[in-house]
Short mmCIF file of C-alpha atoms and ligand atoms in Angstrom, two decimals:
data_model
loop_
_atom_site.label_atom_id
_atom_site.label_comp_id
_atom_site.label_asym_id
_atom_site.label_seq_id
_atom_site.Cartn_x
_atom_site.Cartn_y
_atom_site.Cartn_z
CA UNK A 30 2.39 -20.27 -2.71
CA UNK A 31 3.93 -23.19 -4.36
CA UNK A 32 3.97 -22.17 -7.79
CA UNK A 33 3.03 -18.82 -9.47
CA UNK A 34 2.43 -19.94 -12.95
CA UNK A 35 -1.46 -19.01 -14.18
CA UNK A 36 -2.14 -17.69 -11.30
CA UNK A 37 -4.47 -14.55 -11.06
CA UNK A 38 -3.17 -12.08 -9.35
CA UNK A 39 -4.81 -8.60 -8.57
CA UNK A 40 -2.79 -5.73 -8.08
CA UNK A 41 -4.78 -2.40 -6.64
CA UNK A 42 -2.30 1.06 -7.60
CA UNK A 43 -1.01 -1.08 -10.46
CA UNK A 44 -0.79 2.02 -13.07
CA UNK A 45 2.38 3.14 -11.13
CA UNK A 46 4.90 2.57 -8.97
CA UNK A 47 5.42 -0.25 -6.60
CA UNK A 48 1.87 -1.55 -7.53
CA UNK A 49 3.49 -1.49 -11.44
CA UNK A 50 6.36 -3.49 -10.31
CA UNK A 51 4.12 -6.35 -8.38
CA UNK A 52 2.51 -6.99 -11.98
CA UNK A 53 5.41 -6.99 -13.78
CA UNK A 54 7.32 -9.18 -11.33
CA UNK A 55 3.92 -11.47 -10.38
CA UNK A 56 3.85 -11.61 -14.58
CA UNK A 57 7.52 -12.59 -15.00
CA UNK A 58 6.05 -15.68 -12.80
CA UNK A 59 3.63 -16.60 -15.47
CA UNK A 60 0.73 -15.38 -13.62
CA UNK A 61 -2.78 -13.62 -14.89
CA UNK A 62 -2.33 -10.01 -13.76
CA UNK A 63 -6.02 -8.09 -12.64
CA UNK A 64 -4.36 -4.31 -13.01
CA UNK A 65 -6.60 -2.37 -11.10
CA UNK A 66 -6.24 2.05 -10.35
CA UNK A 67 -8.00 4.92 -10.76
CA UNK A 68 -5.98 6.60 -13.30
CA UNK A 69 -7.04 5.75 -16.70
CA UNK A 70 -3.85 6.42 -18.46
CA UNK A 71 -1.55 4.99 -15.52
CA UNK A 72 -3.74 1.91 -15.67
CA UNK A 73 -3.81 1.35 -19.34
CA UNK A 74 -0.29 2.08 -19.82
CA UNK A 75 0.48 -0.93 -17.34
CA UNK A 76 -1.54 -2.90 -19.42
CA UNK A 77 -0.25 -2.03 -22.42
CA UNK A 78 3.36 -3.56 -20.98
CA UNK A 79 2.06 -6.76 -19.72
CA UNK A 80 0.31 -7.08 -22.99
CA UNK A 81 3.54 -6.92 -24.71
CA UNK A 82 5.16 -9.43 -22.61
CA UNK A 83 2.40 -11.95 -23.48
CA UNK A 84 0.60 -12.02 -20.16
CA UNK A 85 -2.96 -12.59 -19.57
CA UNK A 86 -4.30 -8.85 -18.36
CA UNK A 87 -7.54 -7.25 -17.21
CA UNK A 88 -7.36 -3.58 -16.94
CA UNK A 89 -10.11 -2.44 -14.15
CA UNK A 90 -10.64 1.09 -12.70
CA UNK A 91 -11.32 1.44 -9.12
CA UNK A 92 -11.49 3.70 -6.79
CA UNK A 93 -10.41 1.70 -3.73
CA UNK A 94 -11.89 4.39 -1.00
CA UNK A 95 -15.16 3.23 -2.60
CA UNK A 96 -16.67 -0.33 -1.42
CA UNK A 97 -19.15 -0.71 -4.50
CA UNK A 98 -16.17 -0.38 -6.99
CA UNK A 99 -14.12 -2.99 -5.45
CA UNK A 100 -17.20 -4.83 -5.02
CA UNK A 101 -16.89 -4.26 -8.77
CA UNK A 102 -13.51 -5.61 -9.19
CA UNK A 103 -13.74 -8.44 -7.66
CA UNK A 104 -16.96 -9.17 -9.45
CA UNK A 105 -14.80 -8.33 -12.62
CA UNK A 106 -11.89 -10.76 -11.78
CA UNK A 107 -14.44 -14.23 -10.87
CA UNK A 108 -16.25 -13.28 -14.45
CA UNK A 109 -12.93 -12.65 -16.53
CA UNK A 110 -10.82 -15.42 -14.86
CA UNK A 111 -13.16 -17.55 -11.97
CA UNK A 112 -11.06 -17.54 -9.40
CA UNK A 113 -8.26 -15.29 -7.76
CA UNK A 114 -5.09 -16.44 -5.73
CA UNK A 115 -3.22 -13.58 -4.71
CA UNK A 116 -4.46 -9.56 -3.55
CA UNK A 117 -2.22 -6.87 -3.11
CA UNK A 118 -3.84 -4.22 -1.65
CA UNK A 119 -1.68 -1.75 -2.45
CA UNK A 120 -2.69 1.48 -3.83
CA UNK A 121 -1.90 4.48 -1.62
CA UNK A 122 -1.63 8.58 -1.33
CA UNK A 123 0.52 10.49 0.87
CA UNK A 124 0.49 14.23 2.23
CA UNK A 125 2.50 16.14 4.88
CA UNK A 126 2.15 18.68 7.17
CA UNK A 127 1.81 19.19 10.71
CA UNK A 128 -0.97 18.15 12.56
CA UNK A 129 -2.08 21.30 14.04
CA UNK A 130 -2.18 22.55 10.28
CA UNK A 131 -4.13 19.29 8.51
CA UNK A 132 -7.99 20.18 8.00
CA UNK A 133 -10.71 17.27 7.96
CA UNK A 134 -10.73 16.29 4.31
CA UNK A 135 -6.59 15.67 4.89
CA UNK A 136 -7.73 13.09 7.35
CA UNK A 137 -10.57 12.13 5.22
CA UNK A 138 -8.73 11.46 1.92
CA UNK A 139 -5.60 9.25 3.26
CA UNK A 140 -7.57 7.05 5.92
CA UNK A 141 -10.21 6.46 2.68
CA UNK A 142 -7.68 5.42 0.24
CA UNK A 143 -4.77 3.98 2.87
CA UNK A 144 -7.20 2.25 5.41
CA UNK A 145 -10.42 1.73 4.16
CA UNK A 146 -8.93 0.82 0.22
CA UNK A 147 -7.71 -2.31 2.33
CA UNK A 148 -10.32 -2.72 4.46
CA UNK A 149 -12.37 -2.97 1.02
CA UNK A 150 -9.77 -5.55 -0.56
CA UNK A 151 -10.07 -7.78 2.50
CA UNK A 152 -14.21 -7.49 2.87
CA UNK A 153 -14.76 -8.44 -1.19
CA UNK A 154 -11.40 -10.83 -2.07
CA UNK A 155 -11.21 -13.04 1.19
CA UNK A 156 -14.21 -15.07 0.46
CA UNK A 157 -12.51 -16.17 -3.15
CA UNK A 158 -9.65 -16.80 -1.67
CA UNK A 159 -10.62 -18.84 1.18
CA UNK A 160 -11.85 -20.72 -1.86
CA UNK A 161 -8.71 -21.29 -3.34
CA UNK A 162 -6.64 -23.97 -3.04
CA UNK A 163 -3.69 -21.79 -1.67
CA UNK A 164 -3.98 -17.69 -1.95
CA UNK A 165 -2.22 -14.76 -0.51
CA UNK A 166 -3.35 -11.92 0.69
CA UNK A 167 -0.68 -8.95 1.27
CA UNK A 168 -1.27 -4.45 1.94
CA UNK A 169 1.45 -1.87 1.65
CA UNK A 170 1.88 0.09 4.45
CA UNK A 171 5.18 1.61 5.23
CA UNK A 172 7.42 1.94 8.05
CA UNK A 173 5.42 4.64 8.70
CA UNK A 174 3.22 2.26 10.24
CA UNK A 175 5.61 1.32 12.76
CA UNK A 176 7.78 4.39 13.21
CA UNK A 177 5.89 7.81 13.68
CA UNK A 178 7.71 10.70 11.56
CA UNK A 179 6.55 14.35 12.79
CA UNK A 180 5.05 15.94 9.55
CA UNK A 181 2.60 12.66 8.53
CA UNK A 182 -0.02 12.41 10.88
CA UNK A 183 -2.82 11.20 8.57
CA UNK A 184 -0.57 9.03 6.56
CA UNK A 185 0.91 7.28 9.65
CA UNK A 186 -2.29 7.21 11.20
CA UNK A 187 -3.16 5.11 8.25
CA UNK A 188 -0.13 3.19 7.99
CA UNK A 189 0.10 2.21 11.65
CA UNK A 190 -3.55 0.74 11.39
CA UNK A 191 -3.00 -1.35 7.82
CA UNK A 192 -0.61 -2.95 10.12
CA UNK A 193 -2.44 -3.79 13.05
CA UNK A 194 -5.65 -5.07 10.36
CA UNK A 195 -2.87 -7.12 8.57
CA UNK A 196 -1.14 -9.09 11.96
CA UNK A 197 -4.73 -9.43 12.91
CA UNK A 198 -5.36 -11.10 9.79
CA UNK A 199 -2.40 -12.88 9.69
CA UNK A 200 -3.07 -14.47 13.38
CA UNK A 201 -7.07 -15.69 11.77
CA UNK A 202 -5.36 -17.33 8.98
CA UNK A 203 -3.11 -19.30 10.82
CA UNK A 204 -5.64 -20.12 13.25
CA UNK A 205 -7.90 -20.82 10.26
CA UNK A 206 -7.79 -24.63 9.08
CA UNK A 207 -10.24 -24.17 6.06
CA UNK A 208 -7.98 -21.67 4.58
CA UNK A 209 -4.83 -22.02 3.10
CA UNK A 210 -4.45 -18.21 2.97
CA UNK A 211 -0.86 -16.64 3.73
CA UNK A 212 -0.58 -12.57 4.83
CA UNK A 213 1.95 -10.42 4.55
CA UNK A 214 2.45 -6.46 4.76
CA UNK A 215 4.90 -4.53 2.91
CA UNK A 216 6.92 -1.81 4.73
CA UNK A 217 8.99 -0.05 2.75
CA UNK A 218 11.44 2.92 3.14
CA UNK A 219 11.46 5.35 0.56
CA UNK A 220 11.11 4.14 -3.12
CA UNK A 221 11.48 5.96 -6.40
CA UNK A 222 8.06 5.94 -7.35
CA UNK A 223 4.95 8.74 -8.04
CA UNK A 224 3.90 9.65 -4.74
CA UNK A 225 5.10 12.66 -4.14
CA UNK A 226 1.94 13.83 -6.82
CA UNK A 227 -0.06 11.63 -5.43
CA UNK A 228 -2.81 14.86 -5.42
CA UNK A 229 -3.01 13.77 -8.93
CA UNK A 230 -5.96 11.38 -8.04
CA UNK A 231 -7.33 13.18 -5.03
CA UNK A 232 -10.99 13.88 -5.67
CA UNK A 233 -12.25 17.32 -5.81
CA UNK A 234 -14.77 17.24 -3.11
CA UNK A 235 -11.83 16.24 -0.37
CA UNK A 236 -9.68 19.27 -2.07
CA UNK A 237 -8.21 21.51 1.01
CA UNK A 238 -10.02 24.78 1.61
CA UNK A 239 -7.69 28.04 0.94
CA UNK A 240 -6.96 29.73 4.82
CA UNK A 241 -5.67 32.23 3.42
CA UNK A 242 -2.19 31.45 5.56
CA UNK A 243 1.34 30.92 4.39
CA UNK A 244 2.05 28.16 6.95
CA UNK A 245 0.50 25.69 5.11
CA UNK A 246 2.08 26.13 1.70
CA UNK A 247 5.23 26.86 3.10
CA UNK A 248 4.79 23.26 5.25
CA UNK A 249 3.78 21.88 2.27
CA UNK A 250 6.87 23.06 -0.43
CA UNK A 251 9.47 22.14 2.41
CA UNK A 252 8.05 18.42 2.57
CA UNK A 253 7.62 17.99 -1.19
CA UNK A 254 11.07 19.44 -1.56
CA UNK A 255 12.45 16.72 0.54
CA UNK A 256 10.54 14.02 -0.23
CA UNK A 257 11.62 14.63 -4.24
CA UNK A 258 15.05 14.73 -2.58
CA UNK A 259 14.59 11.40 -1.21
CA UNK A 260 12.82 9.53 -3.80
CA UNK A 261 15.79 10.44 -6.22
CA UNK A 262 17.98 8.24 -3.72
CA UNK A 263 14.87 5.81 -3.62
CA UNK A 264 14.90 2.07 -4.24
CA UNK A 265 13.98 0.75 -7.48
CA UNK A 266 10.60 -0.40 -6.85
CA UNK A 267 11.25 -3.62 -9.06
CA UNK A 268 13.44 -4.41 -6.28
CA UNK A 269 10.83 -4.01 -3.53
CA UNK A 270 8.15 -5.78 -5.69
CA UNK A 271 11.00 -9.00 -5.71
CA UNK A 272 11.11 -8.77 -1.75
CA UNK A 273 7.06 -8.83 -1.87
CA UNK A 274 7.08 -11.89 -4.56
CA UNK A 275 9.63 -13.85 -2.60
CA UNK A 276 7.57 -13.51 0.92
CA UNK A 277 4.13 -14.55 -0.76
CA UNK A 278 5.98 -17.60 -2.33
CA UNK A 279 7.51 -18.55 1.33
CA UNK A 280 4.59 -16.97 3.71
CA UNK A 281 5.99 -14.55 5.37
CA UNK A 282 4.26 -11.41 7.18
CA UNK A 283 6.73 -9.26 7.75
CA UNK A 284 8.42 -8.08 4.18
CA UNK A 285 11.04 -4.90 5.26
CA UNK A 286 12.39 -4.19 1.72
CA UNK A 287 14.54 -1.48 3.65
CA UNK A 288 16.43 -3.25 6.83
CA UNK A 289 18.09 0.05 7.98
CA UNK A 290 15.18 1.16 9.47
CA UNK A 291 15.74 -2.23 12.05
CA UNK A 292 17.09 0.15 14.16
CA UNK A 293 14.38 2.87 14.41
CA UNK A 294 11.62 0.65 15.33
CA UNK A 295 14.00 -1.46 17.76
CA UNK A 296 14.32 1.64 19.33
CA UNK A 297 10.62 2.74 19.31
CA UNK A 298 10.29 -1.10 21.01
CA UNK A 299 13.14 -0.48 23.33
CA UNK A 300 11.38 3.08 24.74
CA UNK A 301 7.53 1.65 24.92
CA UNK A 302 9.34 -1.61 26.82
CA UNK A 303 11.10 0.84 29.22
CA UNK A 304 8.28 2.95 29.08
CA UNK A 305 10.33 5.86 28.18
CA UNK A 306 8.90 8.97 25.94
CA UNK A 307 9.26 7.89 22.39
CA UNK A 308 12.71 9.44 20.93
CA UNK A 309 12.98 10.71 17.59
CA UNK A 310 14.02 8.25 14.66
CA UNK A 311 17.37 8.20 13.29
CA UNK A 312 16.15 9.32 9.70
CA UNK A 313 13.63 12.34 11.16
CA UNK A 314 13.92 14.81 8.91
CA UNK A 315 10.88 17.85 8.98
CA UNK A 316 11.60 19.05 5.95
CA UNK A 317 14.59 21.78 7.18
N1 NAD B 421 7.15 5.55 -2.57
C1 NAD B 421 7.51 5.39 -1.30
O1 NAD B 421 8.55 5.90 -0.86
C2 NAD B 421 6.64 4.56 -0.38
C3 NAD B 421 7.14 4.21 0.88
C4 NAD B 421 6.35 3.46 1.74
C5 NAD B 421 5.09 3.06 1.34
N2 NAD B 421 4.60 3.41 0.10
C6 NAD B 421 3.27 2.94 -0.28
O2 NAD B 421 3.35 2.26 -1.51
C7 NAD B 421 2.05 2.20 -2.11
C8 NAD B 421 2.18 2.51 -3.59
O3 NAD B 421 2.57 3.84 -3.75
P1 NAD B 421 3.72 4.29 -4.76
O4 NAD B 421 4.83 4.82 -3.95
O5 NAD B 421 3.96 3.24 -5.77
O6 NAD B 421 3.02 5.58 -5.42
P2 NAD B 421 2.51 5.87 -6.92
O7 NAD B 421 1.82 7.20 -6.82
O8 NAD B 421 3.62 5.74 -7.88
O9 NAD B 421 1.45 4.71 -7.18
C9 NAD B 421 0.23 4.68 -6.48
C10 NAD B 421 -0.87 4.22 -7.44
O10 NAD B 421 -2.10 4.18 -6.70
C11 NAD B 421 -3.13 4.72 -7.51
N3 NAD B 421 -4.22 5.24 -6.67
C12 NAD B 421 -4.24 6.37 -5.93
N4 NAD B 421 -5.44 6.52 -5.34
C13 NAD B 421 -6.18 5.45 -5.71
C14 NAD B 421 -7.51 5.03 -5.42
N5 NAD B 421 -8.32 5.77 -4.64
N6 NAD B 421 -7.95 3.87 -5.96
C15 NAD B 421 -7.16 3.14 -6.77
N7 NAD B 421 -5.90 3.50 -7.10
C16 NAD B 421 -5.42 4.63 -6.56
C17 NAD B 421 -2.46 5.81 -8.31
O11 NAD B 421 -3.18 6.13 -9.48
C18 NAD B 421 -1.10 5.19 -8.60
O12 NAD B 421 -1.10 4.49 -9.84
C19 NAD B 421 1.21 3.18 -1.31
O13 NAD B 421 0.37 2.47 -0.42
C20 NAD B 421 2.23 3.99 -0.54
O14 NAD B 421 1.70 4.54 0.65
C21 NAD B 421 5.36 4.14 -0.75
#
């Protein structure tokens, strides 16, 4: 993107978190900032802020796991604004737990929100910004979509595939010479942000059924215990949001707000090249 400056910008997750940060930092460009998340307060709080600062805001709920609401959106942004340059498909849950202990709805609830809230994004916000006269399109995964943690099935099932949809996309773009569209996905390490109660916004019909075992809540306290741990020692997501501005300005894919984990997925490379079992990562932990 050559310039930022009035803009529209939509933002999905933008009531918290890294999703916050993108409209802040996307605002501090002079663009128009679509805030779009399913938590009412989150959401109007984050509009409340960008209202302050003077920018041009809609506030829109969505539920991205749901194709007719960001049908809705994007049918909300063309009325309010006409057009729409940049998409960050970023609103996301996480859980843990072992595999052999997640039950269907797990699955269900992460691949909804993580895959198919991007899958959405792309299928209703492409066509306006093929329109444009230069857009970009960019999805937060993680580098749990190109490391795989023991503990996170669902969520690096997820992650791994917004990857693969987003270099996919990223080679039509290129390829496309009607569009001036850039891609790029997001893979952060751990940032100080609301995730860890990300359950806040899970809906009650994908709620886990009791067992009636201990394995599961015990699973489940030793991963939230270390994931508060870590988020404490998280970046500032301002600071990721900055990385995500900077690659959207100078089109590029790959945006690895947390280079330390280089060495992980050179690894991971290094053992599918060699065709070796996959080792552990460096920064495994499972919750001990
Ligand atoms: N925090 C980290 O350490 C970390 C690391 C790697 C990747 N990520 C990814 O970053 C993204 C943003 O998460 P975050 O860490 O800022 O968490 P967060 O919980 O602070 O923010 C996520 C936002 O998404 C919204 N949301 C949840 N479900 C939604 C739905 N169905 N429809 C619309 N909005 C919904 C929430 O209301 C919230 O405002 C996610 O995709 C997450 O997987 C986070």
């Amino acid at each position: 993107m050559r310039s930022l400056k009035d803009r529209v910008v939509v933002v999905t997750g933008a009531g918290s978190g890294i999703g916050r940060a993108l409209a802040l930092g996307y605002a501090a460009r002079g663009s128009k900032i679509v805030v779009a998340d399913v938590q009412d307060d989150a959401r109007t709080e984050t509009v409340g802020l960008l209202e302050a600062g003077g920018t041009e805001t809609l506030g829109v709920k969505v539920d991205v796991s749901d194709a007719a609401s960001v049908e809705a959106l994007a049918d909300a942004t063309i009325e309010r604004f006409g057009e729409v340059h940049v998409v960050c498909n970023n609103a996301g849950v996480g859980g843990g737990g072992l595999i052999k202990d997640q039950q269907l709805v797990d699955w269900k609830w992460v691949i909804d929100v993580n895959l198919w809230g991007v899958i959405h994004g792309i299928q209703y916000f492409l066509p306006h910004l093929r329109a444009a006269d230069e857009a970009h399109i960019m999805a937060t995964a993680s580098v749990a979509g190109l490391t795989a943690t023991p503990g996170l099935g669902p969520y690096n099932a997820s992650k791994f595939a917004v990857v693969g949809l987003m270099e996919t996309l990223f080679h039509e773009m290129e390829r496309d010479d009607e569009a001036n569209v850039g891609v790029s996905v997001l893979c952060p390490g751990v940032v100080k942000t609301n995730i860890i109660t990300a359950q806040r916004n899970r809906p009650a019909h994908l709620r886990r059924q009791r067992t009636g075992t201990v394995v599961n809540e015990d699973a489940r306290r030793r991963n939230a215990n270390v994931a508060a741990a870590l988020a404490e020692r998280g970046m500032d997501p301002a600071e990721v949001a900055e990385c995500v501005i900077d690659a959207s300005i100078e089109r590029r894919f790959w945006v690895l707000s947390h280079p330390e984990h280089l060495v992980e997925i050179e690894q991971r490379n290094l053992a599918l090249h060699q065709l070796a079992n996959p080792a552990l990562a460096t920064s495994f932990t499972d919750g001990e």
